Short mmCIF file of C-alpha atoms and ligand atoms in Angstrom, two decimals:
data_model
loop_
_atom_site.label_atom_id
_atom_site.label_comp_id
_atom_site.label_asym_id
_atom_site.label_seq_id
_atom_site.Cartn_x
_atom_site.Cartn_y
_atom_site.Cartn_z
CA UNK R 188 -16.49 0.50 -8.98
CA UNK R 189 -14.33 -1.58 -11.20
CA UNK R 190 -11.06 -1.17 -9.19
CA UNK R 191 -9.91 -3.75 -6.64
CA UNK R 192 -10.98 -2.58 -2.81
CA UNK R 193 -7.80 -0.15 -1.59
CA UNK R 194 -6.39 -0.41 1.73
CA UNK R 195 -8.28 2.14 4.02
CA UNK R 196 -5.01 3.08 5.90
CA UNK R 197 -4.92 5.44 2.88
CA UNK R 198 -7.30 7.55 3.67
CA UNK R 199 -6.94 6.74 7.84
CA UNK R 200 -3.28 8.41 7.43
CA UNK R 201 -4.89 11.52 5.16
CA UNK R 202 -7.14 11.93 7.57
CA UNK R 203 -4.66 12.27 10.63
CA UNK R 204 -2.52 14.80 8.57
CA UNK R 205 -4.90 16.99 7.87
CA UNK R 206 -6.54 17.08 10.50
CA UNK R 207 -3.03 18.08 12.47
CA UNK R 208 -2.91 20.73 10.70
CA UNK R 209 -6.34 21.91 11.52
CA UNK R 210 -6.56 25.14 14.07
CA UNK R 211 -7.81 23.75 18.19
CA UNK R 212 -11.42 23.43 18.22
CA UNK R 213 -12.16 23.51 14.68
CA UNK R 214 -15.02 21.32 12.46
CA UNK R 215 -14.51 20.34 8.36
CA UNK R 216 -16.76 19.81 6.17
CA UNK R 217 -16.54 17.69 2.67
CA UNK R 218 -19.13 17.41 -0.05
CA UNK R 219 -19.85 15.23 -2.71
CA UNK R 220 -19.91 16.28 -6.18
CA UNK R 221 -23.14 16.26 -7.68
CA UNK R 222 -24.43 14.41 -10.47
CA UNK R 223 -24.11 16.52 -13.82
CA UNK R 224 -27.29 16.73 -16.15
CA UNK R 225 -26.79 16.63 -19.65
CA UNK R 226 -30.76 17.36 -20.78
CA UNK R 227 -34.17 15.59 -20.20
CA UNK R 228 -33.12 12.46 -17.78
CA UNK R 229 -29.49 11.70 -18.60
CA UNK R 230 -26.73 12.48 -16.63
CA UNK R 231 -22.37 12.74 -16.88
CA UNK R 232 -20.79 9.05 -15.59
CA UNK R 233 -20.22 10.09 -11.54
CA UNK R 234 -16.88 11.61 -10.52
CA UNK R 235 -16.42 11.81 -6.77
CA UNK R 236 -14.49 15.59 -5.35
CA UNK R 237 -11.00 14.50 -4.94
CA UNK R 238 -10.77 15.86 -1.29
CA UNK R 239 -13.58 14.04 -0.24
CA UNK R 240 -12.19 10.28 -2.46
CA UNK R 241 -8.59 11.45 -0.73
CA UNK R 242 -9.93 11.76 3.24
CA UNK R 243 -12.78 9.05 3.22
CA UNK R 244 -11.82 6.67 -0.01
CA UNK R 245 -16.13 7.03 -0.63
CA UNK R 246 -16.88 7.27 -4.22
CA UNK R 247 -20.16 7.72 -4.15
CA UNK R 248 -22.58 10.66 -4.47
CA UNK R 249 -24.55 12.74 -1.93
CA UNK R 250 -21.78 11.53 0.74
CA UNK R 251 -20.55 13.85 3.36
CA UNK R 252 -17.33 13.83 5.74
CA UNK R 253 -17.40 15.68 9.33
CA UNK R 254 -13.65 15.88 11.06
CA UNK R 255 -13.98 17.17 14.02
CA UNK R 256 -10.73 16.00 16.28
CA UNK R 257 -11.60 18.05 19.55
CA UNK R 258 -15.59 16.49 19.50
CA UNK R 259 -16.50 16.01 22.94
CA UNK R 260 -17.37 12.59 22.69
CA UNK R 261 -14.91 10.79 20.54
CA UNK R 262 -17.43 8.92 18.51
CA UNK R 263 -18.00 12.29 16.32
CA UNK R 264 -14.42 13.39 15.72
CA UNK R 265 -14.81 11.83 12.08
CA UNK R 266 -18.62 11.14 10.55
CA UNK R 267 -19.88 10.02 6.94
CA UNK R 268 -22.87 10.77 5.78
CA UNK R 269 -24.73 8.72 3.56
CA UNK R 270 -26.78 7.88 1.71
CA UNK R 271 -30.08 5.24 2.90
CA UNK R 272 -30.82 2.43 0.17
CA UNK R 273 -34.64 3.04 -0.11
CA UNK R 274 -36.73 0.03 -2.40
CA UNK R 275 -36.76 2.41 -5.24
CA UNK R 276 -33.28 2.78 -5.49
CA UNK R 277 -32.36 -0.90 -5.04
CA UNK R 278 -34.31 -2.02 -7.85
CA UNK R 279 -33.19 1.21 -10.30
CA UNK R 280 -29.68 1.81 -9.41
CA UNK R 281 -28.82 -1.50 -7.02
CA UNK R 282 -27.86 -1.15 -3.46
CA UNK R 283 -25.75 1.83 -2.13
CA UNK R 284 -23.48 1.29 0.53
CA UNK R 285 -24.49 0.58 4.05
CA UNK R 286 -22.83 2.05 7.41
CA UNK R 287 -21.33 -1.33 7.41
CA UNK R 288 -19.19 -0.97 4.11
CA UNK R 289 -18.58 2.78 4.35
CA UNK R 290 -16.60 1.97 7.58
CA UNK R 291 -14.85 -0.98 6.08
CA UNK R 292 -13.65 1.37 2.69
CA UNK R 293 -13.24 4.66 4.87
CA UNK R 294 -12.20 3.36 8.04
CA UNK R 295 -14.56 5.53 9.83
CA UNK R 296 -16.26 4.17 12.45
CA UNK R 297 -19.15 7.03 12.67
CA UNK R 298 -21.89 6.45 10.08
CA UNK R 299 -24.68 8.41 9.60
CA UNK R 300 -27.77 8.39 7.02
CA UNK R 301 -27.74 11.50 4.89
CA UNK R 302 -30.98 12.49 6.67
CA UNK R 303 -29.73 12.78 9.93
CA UNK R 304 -26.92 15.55 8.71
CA UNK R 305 -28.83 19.03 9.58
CA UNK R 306 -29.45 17.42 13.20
CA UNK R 307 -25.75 16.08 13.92
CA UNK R 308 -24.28 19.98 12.64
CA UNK R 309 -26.78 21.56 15.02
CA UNK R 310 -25.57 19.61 18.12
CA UNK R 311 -21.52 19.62 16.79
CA UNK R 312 -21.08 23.09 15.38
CA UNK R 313 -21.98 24.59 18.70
CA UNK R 314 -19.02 23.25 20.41
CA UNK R 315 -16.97 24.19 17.88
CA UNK R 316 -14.81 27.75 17.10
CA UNK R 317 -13.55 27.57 13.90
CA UNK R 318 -15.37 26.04 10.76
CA UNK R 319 -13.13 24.92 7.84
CA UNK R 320 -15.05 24.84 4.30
CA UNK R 321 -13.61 23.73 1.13
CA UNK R 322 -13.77 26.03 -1.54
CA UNK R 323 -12.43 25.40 -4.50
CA UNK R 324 -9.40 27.59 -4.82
CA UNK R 325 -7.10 26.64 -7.54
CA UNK R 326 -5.75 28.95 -9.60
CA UNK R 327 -6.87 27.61 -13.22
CA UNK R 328 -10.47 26.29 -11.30
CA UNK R 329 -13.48 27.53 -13.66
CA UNK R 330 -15.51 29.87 -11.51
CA UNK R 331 -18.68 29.36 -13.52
CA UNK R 332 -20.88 26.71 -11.82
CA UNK R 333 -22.00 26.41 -8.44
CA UNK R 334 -20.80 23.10 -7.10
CA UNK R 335 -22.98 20.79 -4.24
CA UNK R 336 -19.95 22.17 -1.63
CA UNK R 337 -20.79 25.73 -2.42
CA UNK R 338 -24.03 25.25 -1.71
CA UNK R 339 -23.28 24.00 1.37
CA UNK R 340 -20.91 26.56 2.55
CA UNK R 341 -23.10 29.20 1.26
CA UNK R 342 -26.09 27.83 3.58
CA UNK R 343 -23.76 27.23 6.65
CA UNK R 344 -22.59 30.66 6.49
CA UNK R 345 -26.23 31.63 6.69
CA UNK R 346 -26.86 29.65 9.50
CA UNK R 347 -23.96 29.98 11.40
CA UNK R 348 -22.53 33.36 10.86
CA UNK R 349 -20.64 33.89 14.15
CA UNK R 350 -17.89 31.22 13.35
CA UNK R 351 -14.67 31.58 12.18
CA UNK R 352 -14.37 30.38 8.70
CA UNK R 353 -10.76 28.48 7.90
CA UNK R 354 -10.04 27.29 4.31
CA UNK R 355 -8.97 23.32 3.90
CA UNK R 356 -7.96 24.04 0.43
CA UNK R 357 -4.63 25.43 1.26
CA UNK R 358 -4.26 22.13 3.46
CA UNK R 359 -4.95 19.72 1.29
CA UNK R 360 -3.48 21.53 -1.70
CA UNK R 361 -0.18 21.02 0.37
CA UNK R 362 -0.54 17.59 1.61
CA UNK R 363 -1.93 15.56 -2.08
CA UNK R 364 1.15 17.44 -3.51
CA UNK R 365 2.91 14.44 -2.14
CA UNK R 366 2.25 11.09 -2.48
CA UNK R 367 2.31 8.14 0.10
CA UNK R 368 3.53 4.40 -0.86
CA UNK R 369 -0.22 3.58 -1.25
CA UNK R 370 -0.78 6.65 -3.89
CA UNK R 371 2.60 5.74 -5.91
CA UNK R 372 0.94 2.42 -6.30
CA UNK R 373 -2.08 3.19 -7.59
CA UNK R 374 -0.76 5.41 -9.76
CA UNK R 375 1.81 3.08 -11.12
CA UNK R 376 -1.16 0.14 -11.93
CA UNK R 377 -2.82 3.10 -14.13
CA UNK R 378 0.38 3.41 -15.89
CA UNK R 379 0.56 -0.37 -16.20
CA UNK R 380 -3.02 -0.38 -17.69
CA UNK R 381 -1.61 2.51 -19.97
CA UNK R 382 1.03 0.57 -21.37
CA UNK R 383 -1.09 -1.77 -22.13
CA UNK R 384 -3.16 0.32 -24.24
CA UNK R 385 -0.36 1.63 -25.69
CA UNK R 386 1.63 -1.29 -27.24
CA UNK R 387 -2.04 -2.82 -28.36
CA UNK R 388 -1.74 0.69 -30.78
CA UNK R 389 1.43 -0.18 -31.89
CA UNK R 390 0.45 -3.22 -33.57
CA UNK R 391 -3.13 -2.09 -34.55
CA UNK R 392 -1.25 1.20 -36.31
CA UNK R 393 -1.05 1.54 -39.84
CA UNK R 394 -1.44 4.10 -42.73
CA UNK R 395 -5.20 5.06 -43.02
CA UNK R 396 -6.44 4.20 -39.63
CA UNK R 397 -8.42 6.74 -37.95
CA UNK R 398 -7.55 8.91 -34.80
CA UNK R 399 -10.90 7.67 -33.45
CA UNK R 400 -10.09 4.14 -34.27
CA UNK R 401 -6.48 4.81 -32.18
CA UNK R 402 -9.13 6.04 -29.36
CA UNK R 403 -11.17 2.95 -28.94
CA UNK R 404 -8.46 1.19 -29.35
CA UNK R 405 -7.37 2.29 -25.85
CA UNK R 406 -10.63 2.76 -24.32
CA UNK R 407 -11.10 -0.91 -25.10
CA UNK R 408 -7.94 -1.88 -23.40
CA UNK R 409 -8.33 0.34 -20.48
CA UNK R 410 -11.54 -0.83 -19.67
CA UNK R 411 -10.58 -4.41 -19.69
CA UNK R 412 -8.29 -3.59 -17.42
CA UNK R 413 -10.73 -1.91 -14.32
CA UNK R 414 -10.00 1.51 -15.65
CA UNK R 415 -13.39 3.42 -16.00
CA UNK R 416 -11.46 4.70 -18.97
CA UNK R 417 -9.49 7.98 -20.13
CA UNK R 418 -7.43 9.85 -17.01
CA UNK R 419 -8.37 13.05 -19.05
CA UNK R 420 -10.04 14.04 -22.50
CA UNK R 421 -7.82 11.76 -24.86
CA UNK R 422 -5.53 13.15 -27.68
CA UNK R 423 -4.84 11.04 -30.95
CA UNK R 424 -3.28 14.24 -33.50
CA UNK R 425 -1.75 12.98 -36.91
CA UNK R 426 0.08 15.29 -38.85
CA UNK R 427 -0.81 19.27 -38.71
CA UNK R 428 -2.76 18.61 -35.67
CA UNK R 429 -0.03 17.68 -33.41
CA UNK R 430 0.26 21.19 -33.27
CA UNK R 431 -2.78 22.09 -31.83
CA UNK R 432 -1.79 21.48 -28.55
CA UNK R 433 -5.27 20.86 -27.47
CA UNK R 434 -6.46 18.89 -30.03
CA UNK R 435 -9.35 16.40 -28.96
CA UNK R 436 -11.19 15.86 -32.07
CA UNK R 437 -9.33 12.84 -33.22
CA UNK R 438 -11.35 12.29 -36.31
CA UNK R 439 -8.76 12.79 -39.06
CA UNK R 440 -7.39 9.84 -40.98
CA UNK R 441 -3.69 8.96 -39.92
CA UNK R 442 -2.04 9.23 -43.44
CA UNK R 443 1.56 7.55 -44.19
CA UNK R 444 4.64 9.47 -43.55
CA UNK R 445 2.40 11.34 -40.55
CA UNK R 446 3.74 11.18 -36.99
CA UNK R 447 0.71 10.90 -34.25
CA UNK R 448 0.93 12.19 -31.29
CA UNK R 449 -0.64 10.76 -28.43
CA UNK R 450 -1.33 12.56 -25.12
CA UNK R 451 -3.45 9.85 -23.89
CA UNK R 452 -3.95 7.29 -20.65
CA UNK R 453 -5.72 5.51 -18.25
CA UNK R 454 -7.13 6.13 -14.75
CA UNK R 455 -7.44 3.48 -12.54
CA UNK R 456 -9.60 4.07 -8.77
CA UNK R 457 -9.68 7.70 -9.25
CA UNK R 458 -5.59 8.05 -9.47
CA UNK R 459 -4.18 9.70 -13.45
CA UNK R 460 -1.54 8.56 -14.92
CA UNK R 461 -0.90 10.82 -17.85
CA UNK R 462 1.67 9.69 -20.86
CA UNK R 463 2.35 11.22 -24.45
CA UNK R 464 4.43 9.02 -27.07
CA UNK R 465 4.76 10.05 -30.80
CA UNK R 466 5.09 7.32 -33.29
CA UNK R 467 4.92 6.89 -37.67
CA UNK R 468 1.77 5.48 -39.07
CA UNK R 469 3.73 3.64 -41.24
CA UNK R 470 5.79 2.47 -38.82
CA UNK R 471 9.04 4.19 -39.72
CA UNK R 472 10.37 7.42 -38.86
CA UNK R 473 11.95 9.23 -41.47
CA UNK R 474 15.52 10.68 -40.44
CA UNK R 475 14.14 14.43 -39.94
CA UNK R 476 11.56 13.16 -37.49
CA UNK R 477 13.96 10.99 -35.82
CA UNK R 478 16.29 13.72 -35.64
CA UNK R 479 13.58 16.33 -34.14
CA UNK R 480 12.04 13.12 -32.26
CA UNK R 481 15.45 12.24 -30.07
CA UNK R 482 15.75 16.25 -29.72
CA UNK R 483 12.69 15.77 -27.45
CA UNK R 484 14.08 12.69 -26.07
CA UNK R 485 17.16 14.10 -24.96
CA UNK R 486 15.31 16.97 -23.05
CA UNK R 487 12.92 14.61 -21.61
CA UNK R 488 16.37 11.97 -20.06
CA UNK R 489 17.74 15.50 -19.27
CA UNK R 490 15.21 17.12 -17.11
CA UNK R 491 14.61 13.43 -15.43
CA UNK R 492 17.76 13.25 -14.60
CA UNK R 493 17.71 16.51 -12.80
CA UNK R 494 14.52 16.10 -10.86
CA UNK R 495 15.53 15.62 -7.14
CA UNK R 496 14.57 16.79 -3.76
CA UNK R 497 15.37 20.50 -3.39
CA UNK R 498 15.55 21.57 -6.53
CA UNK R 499 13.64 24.86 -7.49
CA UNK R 500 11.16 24.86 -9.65
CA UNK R 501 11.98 28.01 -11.29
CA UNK R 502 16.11 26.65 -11.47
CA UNK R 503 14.16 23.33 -13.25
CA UNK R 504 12.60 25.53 -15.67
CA UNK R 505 15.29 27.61 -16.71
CA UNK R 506 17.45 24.58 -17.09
CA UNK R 507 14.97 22.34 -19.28
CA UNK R 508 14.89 25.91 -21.64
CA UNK R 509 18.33 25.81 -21.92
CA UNK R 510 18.21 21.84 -22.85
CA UNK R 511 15.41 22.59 -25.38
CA UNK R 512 17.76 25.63 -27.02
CA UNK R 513 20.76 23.64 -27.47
CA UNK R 514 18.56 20.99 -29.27
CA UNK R 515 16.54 23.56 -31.74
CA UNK R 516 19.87 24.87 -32.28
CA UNK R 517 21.26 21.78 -33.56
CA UNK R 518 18.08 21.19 -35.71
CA UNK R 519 18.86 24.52 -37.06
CA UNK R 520 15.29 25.68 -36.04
CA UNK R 521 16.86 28.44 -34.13
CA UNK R 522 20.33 30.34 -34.80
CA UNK R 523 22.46 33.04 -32.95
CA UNK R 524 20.60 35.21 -34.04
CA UNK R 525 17.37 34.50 -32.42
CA UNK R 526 19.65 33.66 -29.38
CA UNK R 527 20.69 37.18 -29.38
CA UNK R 528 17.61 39.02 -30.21
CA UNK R 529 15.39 36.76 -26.80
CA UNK R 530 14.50 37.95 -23.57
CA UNK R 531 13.98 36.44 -20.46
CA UNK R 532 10.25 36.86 -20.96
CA UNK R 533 10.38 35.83 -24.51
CA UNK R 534 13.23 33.37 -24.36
CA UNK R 535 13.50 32.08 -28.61
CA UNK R 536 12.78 28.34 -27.61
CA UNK R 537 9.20 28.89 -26.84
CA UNK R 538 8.37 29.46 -30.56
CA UNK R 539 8.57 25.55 -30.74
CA UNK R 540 8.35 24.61 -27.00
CA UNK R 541 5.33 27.10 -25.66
CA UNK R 542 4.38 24.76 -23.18
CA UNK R 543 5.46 23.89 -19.58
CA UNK R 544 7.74 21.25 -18.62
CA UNK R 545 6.16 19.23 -15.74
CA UNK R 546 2.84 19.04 -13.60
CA UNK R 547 2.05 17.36 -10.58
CA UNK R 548 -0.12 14.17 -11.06
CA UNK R 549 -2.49 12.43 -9.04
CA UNK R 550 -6.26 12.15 -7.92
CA UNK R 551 -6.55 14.93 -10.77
CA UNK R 552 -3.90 15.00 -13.76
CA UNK R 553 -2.82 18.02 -13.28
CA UNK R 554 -2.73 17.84 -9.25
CA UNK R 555 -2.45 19.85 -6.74
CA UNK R 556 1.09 20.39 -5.18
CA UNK R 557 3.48 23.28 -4.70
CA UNK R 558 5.42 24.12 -7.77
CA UNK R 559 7.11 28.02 -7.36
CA UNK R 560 9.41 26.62 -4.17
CA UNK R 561 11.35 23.22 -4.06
CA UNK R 562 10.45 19.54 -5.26
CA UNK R 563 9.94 17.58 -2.36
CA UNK R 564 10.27 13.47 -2.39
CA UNK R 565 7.30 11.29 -3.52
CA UNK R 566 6.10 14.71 -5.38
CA UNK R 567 5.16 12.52 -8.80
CA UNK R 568 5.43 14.74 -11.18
CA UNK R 569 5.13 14.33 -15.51
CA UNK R 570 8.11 15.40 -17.34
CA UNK R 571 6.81 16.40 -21.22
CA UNK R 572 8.78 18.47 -23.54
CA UNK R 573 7.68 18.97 -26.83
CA UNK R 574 8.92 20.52 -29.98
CA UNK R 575 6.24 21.79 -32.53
CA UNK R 576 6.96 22.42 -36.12
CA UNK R 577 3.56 23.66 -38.10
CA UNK R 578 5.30 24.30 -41.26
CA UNK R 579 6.70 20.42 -41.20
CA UNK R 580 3.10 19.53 -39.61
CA UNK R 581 5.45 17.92 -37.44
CA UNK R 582 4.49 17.81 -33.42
CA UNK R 583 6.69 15.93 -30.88
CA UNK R 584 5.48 15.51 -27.19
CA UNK R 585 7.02 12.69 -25.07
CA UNK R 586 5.71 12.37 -21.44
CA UNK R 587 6.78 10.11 -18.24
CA UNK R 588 5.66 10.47 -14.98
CA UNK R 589 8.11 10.21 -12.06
CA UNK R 590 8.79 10.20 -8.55
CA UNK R 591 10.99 12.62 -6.46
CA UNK R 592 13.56 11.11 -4.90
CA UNK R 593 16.03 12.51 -1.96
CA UNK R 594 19.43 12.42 -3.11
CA UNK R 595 19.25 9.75 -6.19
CA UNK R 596 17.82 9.50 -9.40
CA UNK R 597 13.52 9.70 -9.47
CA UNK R 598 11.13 6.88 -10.32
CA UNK R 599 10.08 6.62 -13.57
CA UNK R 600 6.53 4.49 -13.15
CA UNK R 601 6.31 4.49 -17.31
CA UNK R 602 9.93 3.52 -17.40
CA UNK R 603 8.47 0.10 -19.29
CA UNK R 604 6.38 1.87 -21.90
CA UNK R 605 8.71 1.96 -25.02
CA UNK R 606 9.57 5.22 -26.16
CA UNK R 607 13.27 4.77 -27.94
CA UNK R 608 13.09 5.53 -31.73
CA UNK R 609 14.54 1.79 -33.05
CA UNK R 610 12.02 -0.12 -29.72
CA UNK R 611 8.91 1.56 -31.48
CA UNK R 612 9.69 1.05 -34.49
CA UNK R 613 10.50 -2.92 -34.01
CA UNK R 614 7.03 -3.65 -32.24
CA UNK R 615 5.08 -1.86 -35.41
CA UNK R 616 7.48 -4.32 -37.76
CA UNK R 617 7.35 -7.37 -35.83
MN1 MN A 120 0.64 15.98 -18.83
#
C-alpha cells in the first residue's frame, strides 16, 4: 500500500454501528474481492470490496470478516481471516500480513488463517439465528459476474439452509452515506493530491498537446503523491468530445481555441475524490466560453450554497433546474418558448444539462448514501453542473465535492483548486 497507515478507530467505530444495527443473535459475513484475470497469467491491479476496506481497514485479498456480537465467548464476536505467508509466496509476491499486523490495521483482536474458516463457521453458525450476507444490491450494480461473496453466500445457503438470511447491504448502504472526521480526511488528502495534478496541467497545457499527454500528466503526479492513481476511469475531452459525456478515449490532439474538459482525480487509501474543471488550450477563454463557462459557475456557487442538512433531494433538484434555466436563458440557448412548450418530465434545460446534479462520494465515487429523502451532515457529496453545446463543440462541467453541514454553509474540500475564469487563466500565462 502506498498510503500512510490510518487510524484503526475508523473501522473500530464502523464496526460498532453496524453491528447495532444488526438483529439479536445474528452472524455477518464479508468477502474479499477476487483477483480479476485478464488472459494467460496476468491479472487487474487488486481492489479490496468497500464493505469489507470500510469494517476491517484490510486491503488485501482472500481476507474474510466474521461479526458476530452475541458469540458466546467474546473472543469470536469479530474474526479475520487470512491469509498464511507460505515460502512460495514470500519470495513471489513478499510477505502478506501476519495475525500480528491485521490486528494492529483492523483493530481486531481475533485472527485466524484462511484455512481454519470452514471449521470456525461450523462451531459459530450453530449458535447463531440469523445470518446476514452481503449481496451486492445497488441499483446501477452490473449483475453479470459472479463475485468471491456470491460464491460464498451461494455455498452457505447450501450448507446452512435453516437460517434466517438478513441483508447488510441496506446497513451499510445507510451508514457509508455519511462520513466520520476520519473519512472527511482522507478524502480531503485525495483532493489535495488532485490539486496537485491539476495545477501541474495548467502549466504543462498548450495548443497541440495530447489528451493522453494531459493523462500522464496526472497519473504522474498522483502517484508521486501515494495515490495508486485515477479515483475512476479518467476524462481529458477537447473540443466536440466534451460532449460525450463519457468520453475516456483521450487520444485526440487538444487544438487552440478548444476548451478541455476534465472529469478527472485522484484516490488516495481507497477514499475518491472526484473533480471536473474546464480550461483553453491556449490559455485564454474567448468571451462566448467565458460567458457559457461562468453560466456553469454560477449554478455550481448556487446549488453549494443551498446544500444543508434537511434539504430534499428532490427540492435540490428542482431548484439547481431552475438555476440552470435562468442561465441558458440568458445565453439565449433557450427562449420562452421552449419554457412554455416543457414538462415536468421533459423540463427544456436538460437539452444542455442531461445529467444529474450531485452524487455521494466516498470508498466508491459514486457512493452509497440515501439520496430520494433529506441530506444529512457529513453526507460529502459532488456538486457538477454542466452545460453542453455540440453545435459550438463546446462542453462545460465544473465539479467540487462538499460536506453537509447543519445549519451553515457546507465544506468545500476542493475549495483551493482554482476554478475562477481570470485564476486559470493567470497560472497558464504566468
Ligand atoms: Mn462526479
Amino acid at each position: 500500500m502506498k498510503y500512510n497507515t490510518i487510524n484503526p478507530q475508523l473501522f473500530i467505530e464502523n464496526r460498532k454501528r453496524f453491528t447495532e444495527r444488526m438483529e439479536t443473535n445474528s452472524i455477518a459475513f464479508f468477502n474479499a474481492n477476487d483477483i480479476f484475470i485478464t488472459g494467460a497469467d496476468s491479472a487487474l491491479p487488486f481492489e479490496q470490496h468497500r464493505d469489507l476496506f470500510y469494517l476491517s481497514g484490510v486491503d488485501q485479498e482472500e481476507s474474510v470478516l466474521v461479526l458476530f456480537p452475541d458469540a458466546k465467548n467474546p473472543q469470536y464476536k469479530e474474526i479475520l481471516f487470512v491469509t498464511e505467508t507460505n515460502e512460495h509466496i514470500a519470495i513471489w509476491e513478499g510477505e502478506k500480513l501476519s495475525k500480528q499486523q491485521a490486528t494492529e490495521v483492523s483493530g481486531i483482536a481475533t485472527v485466524f488463517w484462511l484455512s481454519e474458516l470452514e471449521n470456525v463457521i461450523a462451531s459459530l453458525i450453530k449458535e447463531a439465528t440469523n445470518i446476514y450476507i452481503n449481496e451486492n444490491n445497488h441499483k446501477r450494480a452490473p449483475r453479470y459476474m459472479e463475485t468471491r461473496e456470491d460464491r460464498f453466500i451461494k455455498k452457505l445457503k447450501q450448507e446452512y439452509p435453516k437460517h434466517t438470511y438478513k441483508s447488510s447491504f441496506d446497513i451499510l448502504f445507510e451508514l457509508r452515506g455519511i462520513k466520520s472526521a476520519i473519512e472527511i480526511e482522507l478524502i480531503q488528502q485525495a483532493c489535495n493530491i488532485t490539486k496537485k495534478g491539476f495545477e501541474r496541467v495548467l502549466s504543462f497545457t498548450k495548443p497541440n498537446v495530447w489528451e493522453y499527454e494531459i493523462e500522464a500528466e496526472l497519473i504522474h503526479e498522483f502517484i508521486r503523491n501515494r495515490s495508486k492513481g485515477f479515483a475512476y476511469t479518467p476524462i481529458v475531452a477537447s473540443g466536440y468530445s466534451a460532449c460525450v459525456l463519457h468520453y475516456i478515449e483521450n487520444n485526440k490532439p487538444c487544438k487552440n481555441g478548444d476548451l478541455i474538459l476534465m472529469d478527472v482525480a485522484a484516490e488516495y487509501a481507497n477514499y475518491s475524490s472526484d473533480l471536473t474543471r474546464t480550461i483553453p488550450a491556449n490559455g485564454r477563454f474567448t468571451d462566448r466560453q467565458k460567458a457559457v463557462y461562468q453560466s456553469v459557475l454560477n449554478v455550481k456557487n448556487q446549488a453549494t450554497q443551498m446544500i444543508r442538512e434537511g434539504l430534499q433531494w428532490k427540492e435540490y433538484n428542482l431548484a439547481v433546474g431552475e438555476l440552470m434555466t435562468a442561465e441558458l436563458l440568458s445565453l439565449k440557448l433557450l427562449d420562452k418558448a421552449d419554457i412554455q412548450n416543457q414538462t415536468k418530465e421533459k423540463p427544456a434545460y436538460k437539452k444542455y444539462f442531461m445529467h444529474g446534479t450531485s452524487h455521494h462520494l466516498g470508498l466508491d465515487t459514486h457512493d452509497y448514501g440515501d439520496f430520494e429523502n433529506d441530506m444529512k451532515t457529513n453526507m460529502v457529496l459532488t456538486v457538477e453542473p454542466g452545460i453542453y453545446i455540440p453545435k459550438e463543440k463546446l462542453g462545460i462541467r465544473l465539479e467540487d465535492d462538499i460536506v453537509v453541514q447543519k445549519n451553515a454553509e457546507p465544506i468545500n474540500l476542493t475549495k483551493h483548486i482554482p476554478i475562477e475564469i481570470e485564476e486559470i487563466e493567470n497560472l497558464m500565462n504566468p
